[in-house]
PDB file of C-alpha atoms and ligand atoms in Angstrom:
ATOM      1  CA  MET A   1     -54.593 -37.840 321.230  1.00 36.00           C
ATOM      2  CA  THR A   2     -56.427 -39.246 324.216  1.00 42.00           C
ATOM      3  CA  CYS A   3     -60.016 -40.188 323.489  1.00 47.00           C
ATOM      4  CA  GLN A   4     -61.676 -38.195 326.238  1.00 63.00           C
ATOM      5  CA  THR A   5     -65.214 -39.470 326.562  1.00 84.00           C
ATOM      6  CA  VAL A   6     -67.759 -37.036 327.893  1.00 97.00           C
ATOM      7  CA  THR A   7     -70.084 -37.855 330.773  1.00 98.00           C
ATOM      8  CA  ILE A   8     -73.688 -38.077 329.759  1.00 98.00           C
ATOM      9  CA  ALA A   9     -76.149 -36.998 332.499  1.00 98.00           C
ATOM     10  CA  PRO A  10     -79.755 -37.468 331.403  1.00 98.00           C
ATOM     11  CA  SER A  11     -82.152 -35.033 333.100  1.00 98.00           C
ATOM     12  CA  ILE A  12     -85.219 -36.717 334.583  1.00 98.00           C
ATOM     13  CA  LEU A  13     -87.148 -33.464 334.149  1.00 98.00           C
ATOM     14  CA  SER A  14     -88.092 -35.074 330.818  1.00 98.00           C
ATOM     15  CA  ALA A  15     -89.065 -38.409 332.369  1.00 98.00           C
ATOM     16  CA  ASP A  16     -92.572 -39.698 333.175  1.00 97.00           C
ATOM     17  CA  PHE A  17     -93.005 -38.360 336.720  1.00 97.00           C
ATOM     18  CA  SER A  18     -95.573 -41.067 337.461  1.00 97.00           C
ATOM     19  CA  ARG A  19     -92.821 -43.723 336.966  1.00 97.00           C
ATOM     20  CA  LEU A  20     -89.582 -42.000 338.065  1.00 98.00           C
ATOM     21  CA  GLY A  21     -88.064 -45.024 339.725  1.00 98.00           C
ATOM     22  CA  GLU A  22     -88.662 -47.232 336.667  1.00 98.00           C
ATOM     23  CA  GLU A  23     -87.374 -44.484 334.338  1.00 98.00           C
ATOM     24  CA  CYS A  24     -84.200 -44.161 336.398  1.00 98.00           C
ATOM     25  CA  LYS A  25     -83.694 -47.961 336.226  1.00 98.00           C
ATOM     26  CA  HIS A  26     -84.144 -47.747 332.473  1.00 98.00           C
ATOM     27  CA  LEU A  27     -81.508 -44.972 332.278  1.00 98.00           C
ATOM     28  CA  GLU A  28     -79.059 -47.052 334.244  1.00 98.00           C
ATOM     29  CA  ALA A  29     -79.764 -50.121 332.037  1.00 98.00           C
ATOM     30  CA  ALA A  30     -79.185 -47.818 329.026  1.00 98.00           C
ATOM     31  CA  ALA A  31     -75.669 -47.049 330.381  1.00 98.00           C
ATOM     32  CA  CYS A  32     -76.138 -43.403 331.422  1.00 98.00           C
ATOM     33  CA  ASP A  33     -73.113 -42.153 333.368  1.00 98.00           C
ATOM     34  CA  TRP A  34     -75.028 -39.997 335.875  1.00 98.00           C
ATOM     35  CA  ILE A  35     -78.706 -39.120 336.460  1.00 98.00           C
ATOM     36  CA  HIS A  36     -79.370 -35.323 336.545  1.00 98.00           C
ATOM     37  CA  VAL A  37     -82.001 -34.440 339.123  1.00 98.00           C
ATOM     38  CA  ASP A  38     -83.512 -31.019 338.400  1.00 98.00           C
ATOM     39  CA  VAL A  39     -84.827 -29.617 341.692  1.00 98.00           C
ATOM     40  CA  MET A  40     -87.010 -26.561 341.221  1.00 98.00           C
ATOM     41  CA  ASP A  41     -88.792 -24.686 344.035  1.00 97.00           C
ATOM     42  CA  GLY A  42     -91.239 -22.498 342.088  1.00 97.00           C
ATOM     43  CA  HIS A  43     -89.449 -19.383 343.367  1.00 97.00           C
ATOM     44  CA  PHE A  44     -85.921 -19.373 341.929  1.00 97.00           C
ATOM     45  CA  VAL A  45     -87.580 -20.673 338.778  1.00 98.00           C
ATOM     46  CA  PRO A  46     -91.365 -20.702 338.093  1.00 97.00           C
ATOM     47  CA  THR A  47     -91.575 -24.514 337.998  1.00 97.00           C
ATOM     48  CA  LEU A  48     -91.971 -26.822 341.070  1.00 98.00           C
ATOM     49  CA  THR A  49     -90.547 -30.352 340.670  1.00 98.00           C
ATOM     50  CA  PHE A  50     -89.405 -32.621 343.529  1.00 96.00           C
ATOM     51  CA  GLY A  51     -87.680 -32.544 346.895  1.00 97.00           C
ATOM     52  CA  PRO A  52     -85.252 -34.668 348.934  1.00 98.00           C
ATOM     53  CA  ALA A  53     -87.842 -37.425 349.647  1.00 98.00           C
ATOM     54  CA  VAL A  54     -88.128 -38.182 345.935  1.00 98.00           C
ATOM     55  CA  CYS A  55     -84.325 -38.187 345.655  1.00 98.00           C
ATOM     56  CA  ALA A  56     -84.087 -40.608 348.580  1.00 98.00           C
ATOM     57  CA  SER A  57     -86.614 -42.937 346.871  1.00 98.00           C
ATOM     58  CA  LEU A  58     -84.725 -42.861 343.584  1.00 98.00           C
ATOM     59  CA  ARG A  59     -81.484 -43.604 345.425  1.00 98.00           C
ATOM     60  CA  LYS A  60     -82.885 -47.054 346.324  1.00 97.00           C
ATOM     61  CA  HIS A  61     -83.390 -47.969 342.655  1.00 96.00           C
ATOM     62  CA  VAL A  62     -80.049 -46.951 341.049  1.00 98.00           C
ATOM     63  CA  SER A  63     -76.386 -47.038 341.934  1.00 98.00           C
ATOM     64  CA  CYS A  64     -75.113 -44.485 339.434  1.00 98.00           C
ATOM     65  CA  PRO A  65     -74.231 -40.970 340.632  1.00 98.00           C
ATOM     66  CA  LEU A  66     -77.156 -38.627 341.279  1.00 98.00           C
ATOM     67  CA  ASP A  67     -76.235 -35.193 339.989  1.00 99.00           C
ATOM     68  CA  VAL A  68     -78.587 -32.864 341.852  1.00 98.00           C
ATOM     69  CA  HIS A  69     -79.113 -29.422 340.358  1.00 98.00           C
ATOM     70  CA  LEU A  70     -80.681 -27.118 342.953  1.00 98.00           C
ATOM     71  CA  MET A  71     -82.671 -24.373 341.233  1.00 98.00           C
ATOM     72  CA  VAL A  72     -83.905 -23.114 344.589  1.00 97.00           C
ATOM     73  CA  ASP A  73     -83.739 -19.958 346.677  1.00 95.00           C
ATOM     74  CA  CYS A  74     -83.144 -21.508 350.093  1.00 89.00           C
ATOM     75  CA  VAL A  75     -79.939 -23.386 349.235  1.00 94.00           C
ATOM     76  CA  ASP A  76     -78.483 -23.337 352.774  1.00 90.00           C
ATOM     77  CA  GLN A  77     -80.961 -25.796 354.253  1.00 86.00           C
ATOM     78  CA  MET A  78     -81.477 -27.797 351.071  1.00 95.00           C
ATOM     79  CA  VAL A  79     -77.920 -29.066 350.694  1.00 97.00           C
ATOM     80  CA  ASP A  80     -77.995 -31.029 353.948  1.00 97.00           C
ATOM     81  CA  ASP A  81     -81.353 -32.595 352.991  1.00 97.00           C
ATOM     82  CA  PHE A  82     -80.165 -33.693 349.566  1.00 98.00           C
ATOM     83  CA  ALA A  83     -76.866 -34.990 350.893  1.00 98.00           C
ATOM     84  CA  ALA A  84     -78.817 -37.151 353.359  1.00 98.00           C
ATOM     85  CA  ALA A  85     -81.105 -38.247 350.488  1.00 98.00           C
ATOM     86  CA  GLY A  86     -78.150 -39.797 348.625  1.00 98.00           C
ATOM     87  CA  ALA A  87     -77.060 -37.090 346.135  1.00 98.00           C
ATOM     88  CA  ASP A  88     -73.496 -37.532 344.962  1.00 98.00           C
ATOM     89  CA  ILE A  89     -72.978 -34.130 343.294  1.00 98.00           C
ATOM     90  CA  ILE A  90     -74.904 -31.072 344.548  1.00 98.00           C
ATOM     91  CA  SER A  91     -74.833 -27.957 342.378  1.00 98.00           C
ATOM     92  CA  VAL A  92     -76.163 -24.609 343.587  1.00 98.00           C
ATOM     93  CA  HIS A  93     -76.684 -21.443 341.612  1.00 98.00           C
ATOM     94  CA  VAL A  94     -74.281 -18.584 342.088  1.00 97.00           C
ATOM     95  CA  GLU A  95     -77.392 -16.338 341.805  1.00 97.00           C
ATOM     96  CA  ALA A  96     -79.130 -18.039 344.795  1.00 95.00           C
ATOM     97  CA  GLY A  97     -78.436 -17.328 348.466  1.00 79.00           C
ATOM     98  CA  ARG A  98     -76.012 -14.794 349.921  1.00 88.00           C
ATOM     99  CA  HIS A  99     -73.197 -17.113 351.035  1.00 95.00           C
ATOM    100  CA  ILE A 100     -72.521 -19.434 348.056  1.00 96.00           C
ATOM    101  CA  HIS A 101     -68.835 -19.873 349.062  1.00 97.00           C
ATOM    102  CA  ARG A 102     -69.912 -21.246 352.452  1.00 97.00           C
ATOM    103  CA  VAL A 103     -72.592 -23.464 350.849  1.00 98.00           C
ATOM    104  CA  CYS A 104     -69.978 -24.985 348.503  1.00 98.00           C
ATOM    105  CA  GLN A 105     -67.757 -25.633 351.526  1.00 98.00           C
ATOM    106  CA  ARG A 106     -70.689 -27.244 353.366  1.00 98.00           C
ATOM    107  CA  ILE A 107     -71.430 -29.602 350.459  1.00 98.00           C
ATOM    108  CA  ARG A 108     -67.817 -30.889 350.684  1.00 98.00           C
ATOM    109  CA  GLU A 109     -68.091 -31.132 354.487  1.00 98.00           C
ATOM    110  CA  LEU A 110     -71.007 -33.476 353.889  1.00 98.00           C
ATOM    111  CA  GLY A 111     -68.780 -35.688 351.776  1.00 98.00           C
ATOM    112  CA  LYS A 112     -70.324 -34.779 348.443  1.00 98.00           C
ATOM    113  CA  LYS A 113     -68.949 -33.196 345.230  1.00 98.00           C
ATOM    114  CA  SER A 114     -69.755 -29.529 345.173  1.00 98.00           C
ATOM    115  CA  GLY A 115     -70.949 -27.740 342.026  1.00 98.00           C
ATOM    116  CA  VAL A 116     -71.836 -24.195 341.110  1.00 98.00           C
ATOM    117  CA  ALA A 117     -74.201 -23.317 338.281  1.00 98.00           C
ATOM    118  CA  ILE A 118     -74.422 -20.012 336.377  1.00 98.00           C
ATOM    119  CA  ASN A 119     -77.304 -18.698 334.310  1.00 98.00           C
ATOM    120  CA  PRO A 120     -76.918 -17.397 330.767  1.00 98.00           C
ATOM    121  CA  GLY A 121     -77.107 -13.790 332.046  1.00 98.00           C
ATOM    122  CA  THR A 122     -74.362 -14.279 334.637  1.00 98.00           C
ATOM    123  CA  PRO A 123     -70.795 -13.504 333.663  1.00 98.00           C
ATOM    124  CA  ALA A 124     -68.111 -16.165 334.280  1.00 98.00           C
ATOM    125  CA  VAL A 125     -66.182 -13.714 336.459  1.00 98.00           C
ATOM    126  CA  MET A 126     -68.721 -14.524 339.208  1.00 97.00           C
ATOM    127  CA  LEU A 127     -66.979 -17.903 339.574  1.00 98.00           C
ATOM    128  CA  GLU A 128     -63.505 -16.546 340.306  1.00 97.00           C
ATOM    129  CA  GLU A 129     -63.662 -16.777 344.085  1.00 97.00           C
ATOM    130  CA  LEU A 130     -65.263 -20.248 343.996  1.00 98.00           C
ATOM    131  CA  LEU A 131     -62.703 -22.191 341.991  1.00 98.00           C
ATOM    132  CA  ASP A 132     -61.115 -23.738 345.063  1.00 97.00           C
ATOM    133  CA  THR A 133     -64.422 -24.770 346.609  1.00 98.00           C
ATOM    134  CA  VAL A 134     -66.034 -26.645 343.688  1.00 98.00           C
ATOM    135  CA  ASP A 135     -65.547 -29.930 341.886  1.00 98.00           C
ATOM    136  CA  LEU A 136     -67.949 -29.002 339.042  1.00 98.00           C
ATOM    137  CA  ILE A 137     -69.050 -25.902 337.232  1.00 99.00           C
ATOM    138  CA  CYS A 138     -72.402 -26.018 335.394  1.00 98.00           C
ATOM    139  CA  VAL A 139     -72.816 -23.511 332.581  1.00 99.00           C
ATOM    140  CA  MET A 140     -76.528 -23.172 331.806  1.00 98.00           C
ATOM    141  CA  SER A 141     -77.131 -23.170 328.073  1.00 98.00           C
ATOM    142  CA  VAL A 142     -80.826 -22.377 328.565  1.00 98.00           C
ATOM    143  CA  ASN A 143     -82.530 -20.162 331.100  1.00 98.00           C
ATOM    144  CA  PRO A 144     -83.420 -22.558 333.940  1.00 98.00           C
ATOM    145  CA  GLY A 145     -86.961 -23.731 334.661  1.00 97.00           C
ATOM    146  CA  ALA A 146     -87.989 -25.970 331.805  1.00 97.00           C
ATOM    147  CA  GLY A 147     -86.814 -28.707 329.494  1.00 96.00           C
ATOM    148  CA  GLY A 148     -87.213 -28.678 325.724  1.00 97.00           C
ATOM    149  CA  GLN A 149     -85.674 -25.213 325.146  1.00 98.00           C
ATOM    150  CA  ARG A 150     -83.375 -24.244 322.344  1.00 98.00           C
ATOM    151  CA  PHE A 151     -79.619 -24.315 323.085  1.00 98.00           C
ATOM    152  CA  LEU A 152     -78.185 -20.786 323.529  1.00 98.00           C
ATOM    153  CA  ALA A 153     -75.131 -20.700 321.253  1.00 98.00           C
ATOM    154  CA  SER A 154     -74.129 -17.464 322.944  1.00 98.00           C
ATOM    155  CA  GLN A 155     -72.961 -19.648 325.869  1.00 98.00           C
ATOM    156  CA  LEU A 156     -70.218 -21.351 323.801  1.00 98.00           C
ATOM    157  CA  ALA A 157     -67.868 -18.427 324.406  1.00 98.00           C
ATOM    158  CA  LYS A 158     -68.599 -18.620 328.126  1.00 98.00           C
ATOM    159  CA  ILE A 159     -67.860 -22.361 328.099  1.00 98.00           C
ATOM    160  CA  ARG A 160     -64.433 -21.638 326.563  1.00 98.00           C
ATOM    161  CA  GLN A 161     -63.872 -18.854 329.102  1.00 98.00           C
ATOM    162  CA  VAL A 162     -64.735 -21.156 332.021  1.00 98.00           C
ATOM    163  CA  ARG A 163     -62.509 -23.895 330.590  1.00 98.00           C
ATOM    164  CA  ASP A 164     -59.626 -21.372 330.606  1.00 98.00           C
ATOM    165  CA  MET A 165     -60.489 -20.267 334.196  1.00 98.00           C
ATOM    166  CA  ILE A 166     -60.401 -23.915 335.340  1.00 98.00           C
ATOM    167  CA  GLY A 167     -56.883 -24.361 333.953  1.00 97.00           C
ATOM    168  CA  HIS A 168     -55.275 -27.448 335.503  1.00 97.00           C
ATOM    169  CA  ARG A 169     -57.716 -27.670 338.398  1.00 98.00           C
ATOM    170  CA  ASP A 170     -59.629 -30.961 338.776  1.00 98.00           C
ATOM    171  CA  ILE A 171     -63.028 -29.336 338.037  1.00 98.00           C
ATOM    172  CA  LEU A 172     -65.620 -30.845 335.712  1.00 98.00           C
ATOM    173  CA  LEU A 173     -67.343 -28.515 333.226  1.00 98.00           C
ATOM    174  CA  GLU A 174     -70.999 -29.423 332.862  1.00 98.00           C
ATOM    175  CA  VAL A 175     -73.257 -27.837 330.210  1.00 99.00           C
ATOM    176  CA  ASP A 176     -76.962 -27.997 330.854  1.00 98.00           C
ATOM    177  CA  GLY A 177     -79.873 -27.286 328.534  1.00 98.00           C
ATOM    178  CA  GLY A 178     -80.793 -27.871 324.885  1.00 98.00           C
ATOM    179  CA  ILE A 179     -78.029 -30.407 324.251  1.00 98.00           C
ATOM    180  CA  THR A 180     -78.637 -32.425 321.057  1.00 98.00           C
ATOM    181  CA  LEU A 181     -76.752 -34.553 318.501  1.00 97.00           C
ATOM    182  CA  GLU A 182     -76.316 -31.366 316.476  1.00 97.00           C
ATOM    183  CA  ASN A 183     -74.532 -29.295 319.118  1.00 98.00           C
ATOM    184  CA  ALA A 184     -72.826 -31.922 321.363  1.00 98.00           C
ATOM    185  CA  ALA A 185     -69.543 -31.728 319.421  1.00 97.00           C
ATOM    186  CA  GLU A 186     -69.166 -27.946 319.582  1.00 97.00           C
ATOM    187  CA  VAL A 187     -70.076 -28.028 323.304  1.00 98.00           C
ATOM    188  CA  ALA A 188     -67.350 -30.623 323.942  1.00 98.00           C
ATOM    189  CA  ASP A 189     -64.905 -28.804 321.648  1.00 97.00           C
ATOM    190  CA  ALA A 190     -65.515 -25.611 323.718  1.00 98.00           C
ATOM    191  CA  GLY A 191     -64.552 -27.516 326.887  1.00 97.00           C
ATOM    192  CA  GLY A 192     -67.706 -29.157 328.211  1.00 98.00           C
ATOM    193  CA  ASN A 193     -67.022 -32.663 329.558  1.00 97.00           C
ATOM    194  CA  VAL A 194     -70.373 -33.385 331.238  1.00 98.00           C
ATOM    195  CA  LEU A 195     -73.452 -33.042 329.024  1.00 98.00           C
ATOM    196  CA  VAL A 196     -76.902 -32.806 330.540  1.00 98.00           C
ATOM    197  CA  ALA A 197     -79.745 -33.729 328.228  1.00 98.00           C
ATOM    198  CA  GLY A 198     -83.411 -34.380 328.882  1.00 98.00           C
ATOM    199  CA  THR A 199     -85.483 -33.981 325.702  1.00 98.00           C
ATOM    200  CA  SER A 200     -82.944 -35.545 323.391  1.00 98.00           C
ATOM    201  CA  VAL A 201     -82.329 -38.542 325.660  1.00 98.00           C
ATOM    202  CA  PHE A 202     -85.994 -39.268 326.335  1.00 98.00           C
ATOM    203  CA  ALA A 203     -87.029 -38.974 322.668  1.00 97.00           C
ATOM    204  CA  ARG A 204     -88.994 -42.166 321.940  1.00 94.00           C
ATOM    205  CA  THR A 205     -88.914 -43.945 318.573  1.00 93.00           C
ATOM    206  CA  SER A 206     -89.778 -47.536 319.498  1.00 94.00           C
ATOM    207  CA  SER A 207     -91.766 -49.576 322.010  1.00 94.00           C
ATOM    208  CA  ASP A 208     -88.523 -50.459 323.881  1.00 96.00           C
ATOM    209  CA  PRO A 209     -87.655 -47.640 326.300  1.00 95.00           C
ATOM    210  CA  VAL A 210     -84.227 -48.983 327.212  1.00 97.00           C
ATOM    211  CA  ALA A 211     -83.263 -49.405 323.566  1.00 97.00           C
ATOM    212  CA  ASP A 212     -84.308 -45.818 322.770  1.00 98.00           C
ATOM    213  CA  LEU A 213     -82.536 -44.381 325.834  1.00 98.00           C
ATOM    214  CA  SER A 214     -79.406 -46.369 325.054  1.00 98.00           C
ATOM    215  CA  ALA A 215     -79.314 -45.253 321.418  1.00 98.00           C
ATOM    216  CA  ASN A 216     -79.848 -41.612 322.418  1.00 98.00           C
ATOM    217  CA  ILE A 217     -77.150 -41.707 325.126  1.00 98.00           C
ATOM    218  CA  MET A 218     -74.660 -43.478 322.881  1.00 97.00           C
ATOM    219  CA  GLY A 219     -75.463 -41.077 320.073  1.00 97.00           C
ATOM    220  CA  LEU A 220     -74.617 -38.050 322.261  1.00 98.00           C
ATOM    221  CA  ARG A 221     -71.449 -39.689 323.536  1.00 97.00           C
ATOM    222  CA  GLN A 222     -70.305 -40.435 320.001  1.00 96.00           C
ATOM    223  CA  ALA A 223     -71.383 -37.016 318.650  1.00 97.00           C
ATOM    224  CA  ALA A 224     -69.279 -35.334 321.315  1.00 96.00           C
ATOM    225  CA  GLN A 225     -66.081 -37.176 320.337  1.00 90.00           C
ATOM    226  CA  PRO A 226     -63.166 -34.929 319.405  1.00 80.00           C
ATOM    227  CA  GLY A 227     -63.022 -34.088 315.675  1.00 74.00           C
ATOM    228  CA  ASN A 228     -66.818 -34.029 315.204  1.00 77.00           C
ATOM    229  CA  ALA A 229     -67.140 -30.302 315.856  1.00 70.00           C
ATOM    230  CA  PRO A 230     -67.910 -28.047 312.834  1.00 72.00           C
ATOM    231  CA  ASP A 231     -65.019 -25.782 311.792  1.00 70.00           C
ATOM    232  CA  ARG A 232     -65.150 -22.436 313.626  1.00 62.00           C
TER     233      ARG A 232
HETATM  234  C1  DX5 B   1     -83.461 -26.661 332.953  1.00 78.24           C
HETATM  235  C2  DX5 B   1     -82.726 -27.847 333.557  1.00 78.24           C
HETATM  236  C3  DX5 B   1     -82.090 -28.713 332.480  1.00 78.24           C
HETATM  237  C4  DX5 B   1     -83.106 -29.224 331.448  1.00 78.24           C
HETATM  238  C5  DX5 B   1     -82.408 -30.063 330.408  1.00 78.24           C
HETATM  239  O1  DX5 B   1     -83.767 -25.761 334.016  1.00 78.24           O
HETATM  240  O2  DX5 B   1     -81.710 -27.455 334.401  1.00 78.24           O
HETATM  241  O3  DX5 B   1     -81.444 -29.818 333.107  1.00 78.24           O
HETATM  242  O4  DX5 B   1     -84.069 -30.002 332.083  1.00 78.24           O
HETATM  243  O5  DX5 B   1     -83.424 -30.532 329.564  1.00 78.24           O
HETATM  244  P1  DX5 B   1     -83.328 -30.330 327.975  1.00 78.24           P
HETATM  245  O6  DX5 B   1     -82.268 -31.263 327.518  1.00 78.24           O
HETATM  246  O7  DX5 B   1     -84.661 -30.725 327.485  1.00 78.24           O
HETATM  247  O8  DX5 B   1     -83.015 -28.900 327.749  1.00 78.24           O
HETATM  248 ZN1   ZN B   2     -80.396 -29.063 335.211  1.00 78.24          ZN
END
């Protein structure tokens, strides 16, 4: 049995916003795989975070992939700005904008990996016509707009359903929200191979930020190994 390792993408929504560059350098030193950049516009979700200028600044500090999650209404103009700012993966919500198929095509035209995210209230069937335009599907396991929420176990069935829809396509299945040591295995067992985690990665237990981040990232990676999931 191949030992598939999951990709761990810490969300900087849980970082210290006054030291984002330093926090990203710490994440990279702690061997994160990607950095998940939660962009919120205060309209699609109530929270307002950061724009392309912050992403461009962070790009100068790290070389790992920037996984940009656009929780914004005006996706059409945002994808070009974030592509220019150095994003590697750009995910847009199937619930945002009228022409999501075209937006996913545009992301690829810009030379980036395209992703589509779906909220807990959105059925997986909404993805059917997008499977040939995306490199990543993000199943939200919390309602978007804030970190520190409880994982919605109701989304495990959707993760399995999306895994089946993907079939043999080269599409990553990202799960975003409320990921912890306790649920990482069942999320991976259901088919998730990219785990986004903010609160559980940035949990501090010592005076050494890199050591804490590294232990939390490694802990999630190990917890998600096959065979660790509770019996269904
Ligand atoms: C929520 C964001 C998530 C969230 C993850 O809208 O998309 O990425 O910040 O943070 P935790 O792990 O705290 O749920
Ligand atoms: Zn996110």
